[in-house]
C-alpha cells in the first residue's frame, strides 16, 4: 500500500509539473504576442519599421525567465 501511495503521489507531482510547464509556456507566448501587438501598433502609427523591430527584439531578450 505504501508503494502504491508513493507511485500515485509521484504521478500526481509529474502531472502538476507538466501542467505548470504548459501554463508557463502559454503565459510567455501571450506576453510575447502582447509585445508584438504593441510594436505593430507603433508601426501602424509611425511608419517606422527597423527601429521598432530592434526594440521588439530587445524587449523579448530582456524578458525575465
MMTF fields as JSON, N, C-alpha, C and O atoms, coordinates in Angstrom:
{
  "mmtfVersion": "1.0.0",
  "mmtfProducer": "UNKNOWN",
  "numBonds": 259,
  "numAtoms": 260,
  "numGroups": 65,
  "numChains": 1,
  "numModels": 1,
  "chainsPerModel": [1],
  "groupsPerChain": [65],
  "chainIdList": ["A"],
  "bondAtomList": [4, 2, 8, 6, 12, 10, 16, 14, 20, 18, 24, 22, 28, 26, 32, 30, 36, 34, 40, 38, 44, 42, 48, 46, 52, 50, 56, 54, 60, 58, 64, 62, 68, 66, 72, 70, 76, 74, 80, 78, 84, 82, 88, 86, 92, 90, 96, 94, 100, 98, 104, 102, 108, 106, 112, 110, 116, 114, 120, 118, 124, 122, 128, 126, 132, 130, 136, 134, 140, 138, 144, 142, 148, 146, 152, 150, 156, 154, 160, 158, 164, 162, 168, 166, 172, 170, 176, 174, 180, 178, 184, 182, 188, 186, 192, 190, 196, 194, 200, 198, 204, 202, 208, 206, 212, 210, 216, 214, 220, 218, 224, 222, 228, 226, 232, 230, 236, 234, 240, 238, 244, 242, 248, 246, 252, 250, 256, 254],
  "bondOrderList": [1, 1, 1, 1, 1, 1, 1, 1, 1, 1, 1, 1, 1, 1, 1, 1, 1, 1, 1, 1, 1, 1, 1, 1, 1, 1, 1, 1, 1, 1, 1, 1, 1, 1, 1, 1, 1, 1, 1, 1, 1, 1, 1, 1, 1, 1, 1, 1, 1, 1, 1, 1, 1, 1, 1, 1, 1, 1, 1, 1, 1, 1, 1, 1],
  "groupList": [{"groupName": "UNK", "atomNameList": ["N", "CA", "C", "O"], "elementList": ["N", "C", "C", "O"], "formalChargeList": [0, 0, 0, 0], "bondAtomList": [1, 0, 2, 1, 3, 2], "bondOrderList": [1, 1, 2], "singleLetterCode": "X", "chemCompType": "L-PEPTIDE LINKING"}],
  "groupTypeList": [0, 0, 0, 0, 0, 0, 0, 0, 0, 0, 0, 0, 0, 0, 0, 0, 0, 0, 0, 0, 0, 0, 0, 0, 0, 0, 0, 0, 0, 0, 0, 0, 0, 0, 0, 0, 0, 0, 0, 0, 0, 0, 0, 0, 0, 0, 0, 0, 0, 0, 0, 0, 0, 0, 0, 0, 0, 0, 0, 0, 0, 0, 0, 0, 0],
  "groupIdList": [1, 2, 3, 4, 5, 6, 7, 8, 9, 10, 11, 12, 13, 14, 15, 16, 17, 18, 19, 20, 21, 22, 23, 24, 25, 26, 27, 28, 29, 30, 31, 32, 33, 34, 35, 36, 37, 38, 39, 40, 41, 42, 43, 44, 45, 46, 47, 48, 49, 50, 51, 52, 53, 54, 55, 56, 57, 58, 59, 60, 61, 62, 63, 64, 65],
  "secStructList": [7, 2, 2, 2, 2, 2, 2, 2, 2, 2, 2, 2, 2, 2, 2, 2, 2, 2, 2, 2, 2, 2, 2, 2, 2, 2, 2, 2, 2, 2, 2, 2, 2, 2, 2, 2, 2, 2, 2, 2, 2, 2, 2, 2, 2, 2, 7, 7, 7, 2, 2, 2, 2, 2, 2, 2, 2, 2, 2, 2, 2, 6, 7, 7, 7],
  "xCoordList": [0.821, 0.0, 0.868, 0.547, 1.964, 2.85, 3.474, 3.565, 3.899, 4.478, 3.454, 3.777, 2.23, 1.167, 0.898, 0.711, 0.88, 0.664, 1.809, 1.575, 3.044, 4.2, 4.147, 4.461, 3.752, 3.657, 2.574, 2.767, 1.444, 0.362, 0.792, 0.471, 1.509, 1.997, 2.981, 2.932, 3.869, 4.847, 4.146, 4.512, 3.153, 2.413, 1.691, 1.675, 1.097, 0.372, 1.337, 1.006, 2.529, 3.527, 4.017, 4.191, 4.242, 4.679, 3.624, 3.949, 2.358, 1.269, 1.199, 0.954, 1.413, 1.379, 2.523, 2.338, 3.706, 4.857, 4.611, 4.892, 4.088, 3.794, 2.76, 2.908, 1.711, 0.678, 1.251, 0.921, 2.103, 2.716, 3.614, 3.634, 4.355, 5.232, 4.404, 4.757, 3.312, 2.448, 1.815, 1.727, 1.377, 0.789, 1.819, 1.504, 3.038, 4.099, 4.39, 4.621, 4.38, 4.602, 3.509, 3.787, 2.256, 1.141, 1.264, 1.048, 1.612, 1.75, 2.853, 2.68, 3.974, 5.085, 4.721, 5.061, 4.033, 3.591, 2.648, 2.72, 1.769, 0.849, 1.604, 1.251, 2.644, 3.451, 4.151, 4.152, 4.743, 5.44, 4.451, 4.741, 3.281, 2.26, 1.822, 1.599, 1.698, 1.314, 2.392, 2.077, 3.654, 4.747, 4.705, 4.885, 4.47, 4.392, 3.21, 3.321, 2.081, 0.91, 1.231, 0.852, 1.928, 2.306, 3.204, 3.043, 4.136, 5.057, 4.356, 4.657, 3.427, 2.665, 1.85, 1.724, 1.306, 0.564, 1.489, 1.109, 2.706, 3.696, 4.005, 4.07, 4.193, 4.476, 3.337, 3.571, 2.135, 0.975, 0.844, 0.423, 1.208, 1.053, 2.197, 1.987, 3.413, 4.565, 5.222, 5.954, 4.981, 5.615, 7.065, 7.739, 7.56, 8.938, 8.96, 8.11, 9.929, 9.946, 11.212, 11.108, 12.371, 13.603, 13.81, 14.157, 13.6, 13.783, 12.821, 13.192, 11.594, 10.594, 10.917, 10.754, 11.369, 11.717, 12.933, 13.007, 13.876, 15.018, 14.555, 15.035, 13.626, 13.058, 12.338, 12.478, 11.569, 10.872, 11.864, 11.65, 12.937, 13.955, 14.547, 14.697, 14.88, 15.449, 14.462, 14.842, 13.19, 12.18, 12.016, 11.868, 12.043, 11.908, 13.111, 12.957, 14.312, 15.513, 15.599, 16.243, 14.954, 15.023, 13.953, 13.937, 13.06, 12.012, 12.677, 13.535, 12.275, 12.839, 12.324, 11.132, 13.228, 12.85, 12.294, 11.922],
  "yCoordList": [-1.201, 0.0, 1.269, 2.259, 1.211, 2.366, 2.633, 3.786, 1.59, 1.748, 2.302, 3.139, 1.836, 2.324, 3.804, 4.58, 4.186, 5.595, 6.461, 7.562, 5.975, 6.725, 6.869, 7.931, 5.806, 5.863, 6.848, 7.617, 6.825, 7.756, 9.194, 10.089, 9.423, 10.772, 11.25, 12.406, 10.367, 10.739, 11.079, 12.054, 10.298, 10.583, 11.919, 12.674, 12.214, 13.483, 14.667, 15.732, 14.481, 15.544, 15.77, 16.914, 14.693, 14.813, 15.527, 16.37, 15.185, 15.844, 17.326, 18.166, 17.647, 19.045, 19.832, 20.973, 19.227, 19.893, 20.11, 21.183, 19.093, 19.198, 20.298, 21.084, 20.346, 21.374, 22.769, 23.712, 22.9, 24.201, 24.635, 25.813, 23.699, 23.999, 24.487, 25.475, 23.798, 24.18, 25.547, 26.367, 25.79, 27.082, 28.198, 29.274, 27.942, 28.93, 29.225, 30.376, 28.201, 28.388, 29.226, 30.115, 28.942, 29.747, 31.201, 32.122, 31.396, 32.754, 33.51, 34.676, 32.85, 33.512, 33.842, 34.918, 32.924, 33.217, 34.411, 35.253, 34.484, 35.627, 36.925, 37.963, 36.874, 38.074, 38.536, 39.726, 37.601, 37.953, 38.482, 39.455, 37.852, 38.334, 39.748, 40.576, 40.026, 41.378, 42.394, 43.503, 42.02, 42.912, 43.18, 44.315, 42.142, 42.313, 43.198, 44.051, 42.996, 43.849, 45.317, 46.191, 45.581, 46.964, 47.539, 48.687, 46.733, 47.209, 47.373, 48.303, 46.477, 46.63, 47.92, 48.607, 48.236, 49.487, 50.673, 51.622, 50.611, 51.664, 51.771, 52.867, 50.618, 50.612, 51.266, 52.084, 50.906, 51.44, 52.954, 53.664, 53.437, 54.869, 55.701, 56.829, 55.151, 55.979, 55.637, 56.458, 54.466, 54.07, 53.654, 53.375, 53.603, 53.193, 51.672, 51.081, 51.03, 49.579, 49.011, 48.26, 49.331, 48.731, 49.072, 48.203, 50.323, 50.727, 50.022, 49.61, 49.886, 49.219, 47.734, 47.16, 47.116, 45.702, 45.479, 44.47, 46.393, 46.294, 46.401, 45.683, 47.297, 47.446, 46.17, 45.719, 45.586, 44.341, 43.246, 42.506, 43.145, 42.126, 42.323, 41.368, 43.561, 43.854, 43.502, 42.919, 43.853, 43.59, 42.086, 41.642, 41.305, 39.856, 39.267, 38.386, 39.745, 39.222, 39.616, 38.926, 40.717, 41.183, 40.575, 40.837, 39.768, 39.146, 38.262, 37.438, 38.441, 37.649, 36.222, 35.984, 35.293, 33.88, 33.41, 32.244],
  "zCoordList": [0.0, 0.0, 0.0, -0.657, 0.747, 0.805, -0.564, -0.985, -1.257, -2.585, -3.562, -4.405, -3.445, -4.317, -4.055, -4.992, -2.798, -2.447, -2.961, -3.46, -2.845, -3.345, -4.863, -5.402, -5.546, -7.005, -7.434, -8.376, -6.748, -7.069, -6.806, -7.588, -5.721, -5.408, -6.466, -6.884, -6.897, -7.916, -9.226, -9.883, -9.613, -10.844, -10.765, -11.737, -9.622, -9.497, -9.513, -10.033, -8.946, -8.976, -10.395, -10.816, -11.137, -12.517, -13.352, -14.189, -13.121, -13.851, -13.489, -14.355, -12.218, -11.785, -12.403, -12.827, -12.456, -13.06, -14.55, -15.081, -15.215, -16.644, -16.907, -17.842, -16.076, -16.229, -15.981, -16.699, -14.971, -14.684, -15.831, -16.188, -16.412, -17.544, -18.733, -19.376, -19.019, -20.132, -19.888, -20.802, -18.659, -18.324, -18.478, -18.988, -18.041, -18.188, -19.655, -20.026, -20.475, -21.909, -22.544, -23.349, -22.179, -22.702, -22.257, -23.045, -20.989, -20.464, -21.211, -21.565, -21.446, -22.128, -23.576, -24.068, -24.262, -25.632, -25.645, -26.54, -24.662, -24.586, -24.345, -24.905, -23.514, -23.267, -24.531, -24.845, -25.254, -26.491, -27.514, -28.21, -27.614, -28.548, -28.186, -29.069, -26.896, -26.463, -26.838, -27.27, -26.675, -27.064, -28.569, -29.01, -29.339, -30.789, -31.162, -32.042, -30.493, -30.755, -30.491, -31.27, -29.397, -29.091, -30.184, -30.599, -30.634, -31.654, -33.001, -33.75, -33.309, -34.552, -34.528, -35.541, -33.371, -33.229, -33.5, -34.186, -32.955, -33.218, -34.706, -35.261, -35.345, -36.784, -37.564, -38.454, -37.229, -37.949, -37.765, -38.678, -36.579, -36.309, -36.861, -37.307, -36.833, -37.174, -38.501, -39.054, -39.012, -40.25, -40.073, -41.064, -38.863, -38.593, -38.496, -37.83, -39.157, -39.077, -38.437, -37.468, -38.928, -38.406, -36.936, -36.136, -36.583, -35.183, -34.254, -33.155, -34.695, -33.859, -33.727, -32.651, -34.797, -34.715, -33.829, -33.128, -33.847, -32.929, -31.485, -30.608, -31.256, -29.91, -29.496, -28.36, -30.409, -30.115, -29.747, -28.787, -30.501, -30.223, -28.836, -28.075, -28.513, -27.19, -26.093, -25.078, -26.288, -25.267, -25.039, -23.901, -26.116, -25.977, -25.258, -24.413, -25.585, -24.937, -23.463, -22.672, -23.094, -21.716, -20.817, -19.615, -21.383, -20.573, -19.534, -19.855, -18.3, -17.223, -17.297, -17.493, -17.14, -17.207, -15.882, -15.748]
}
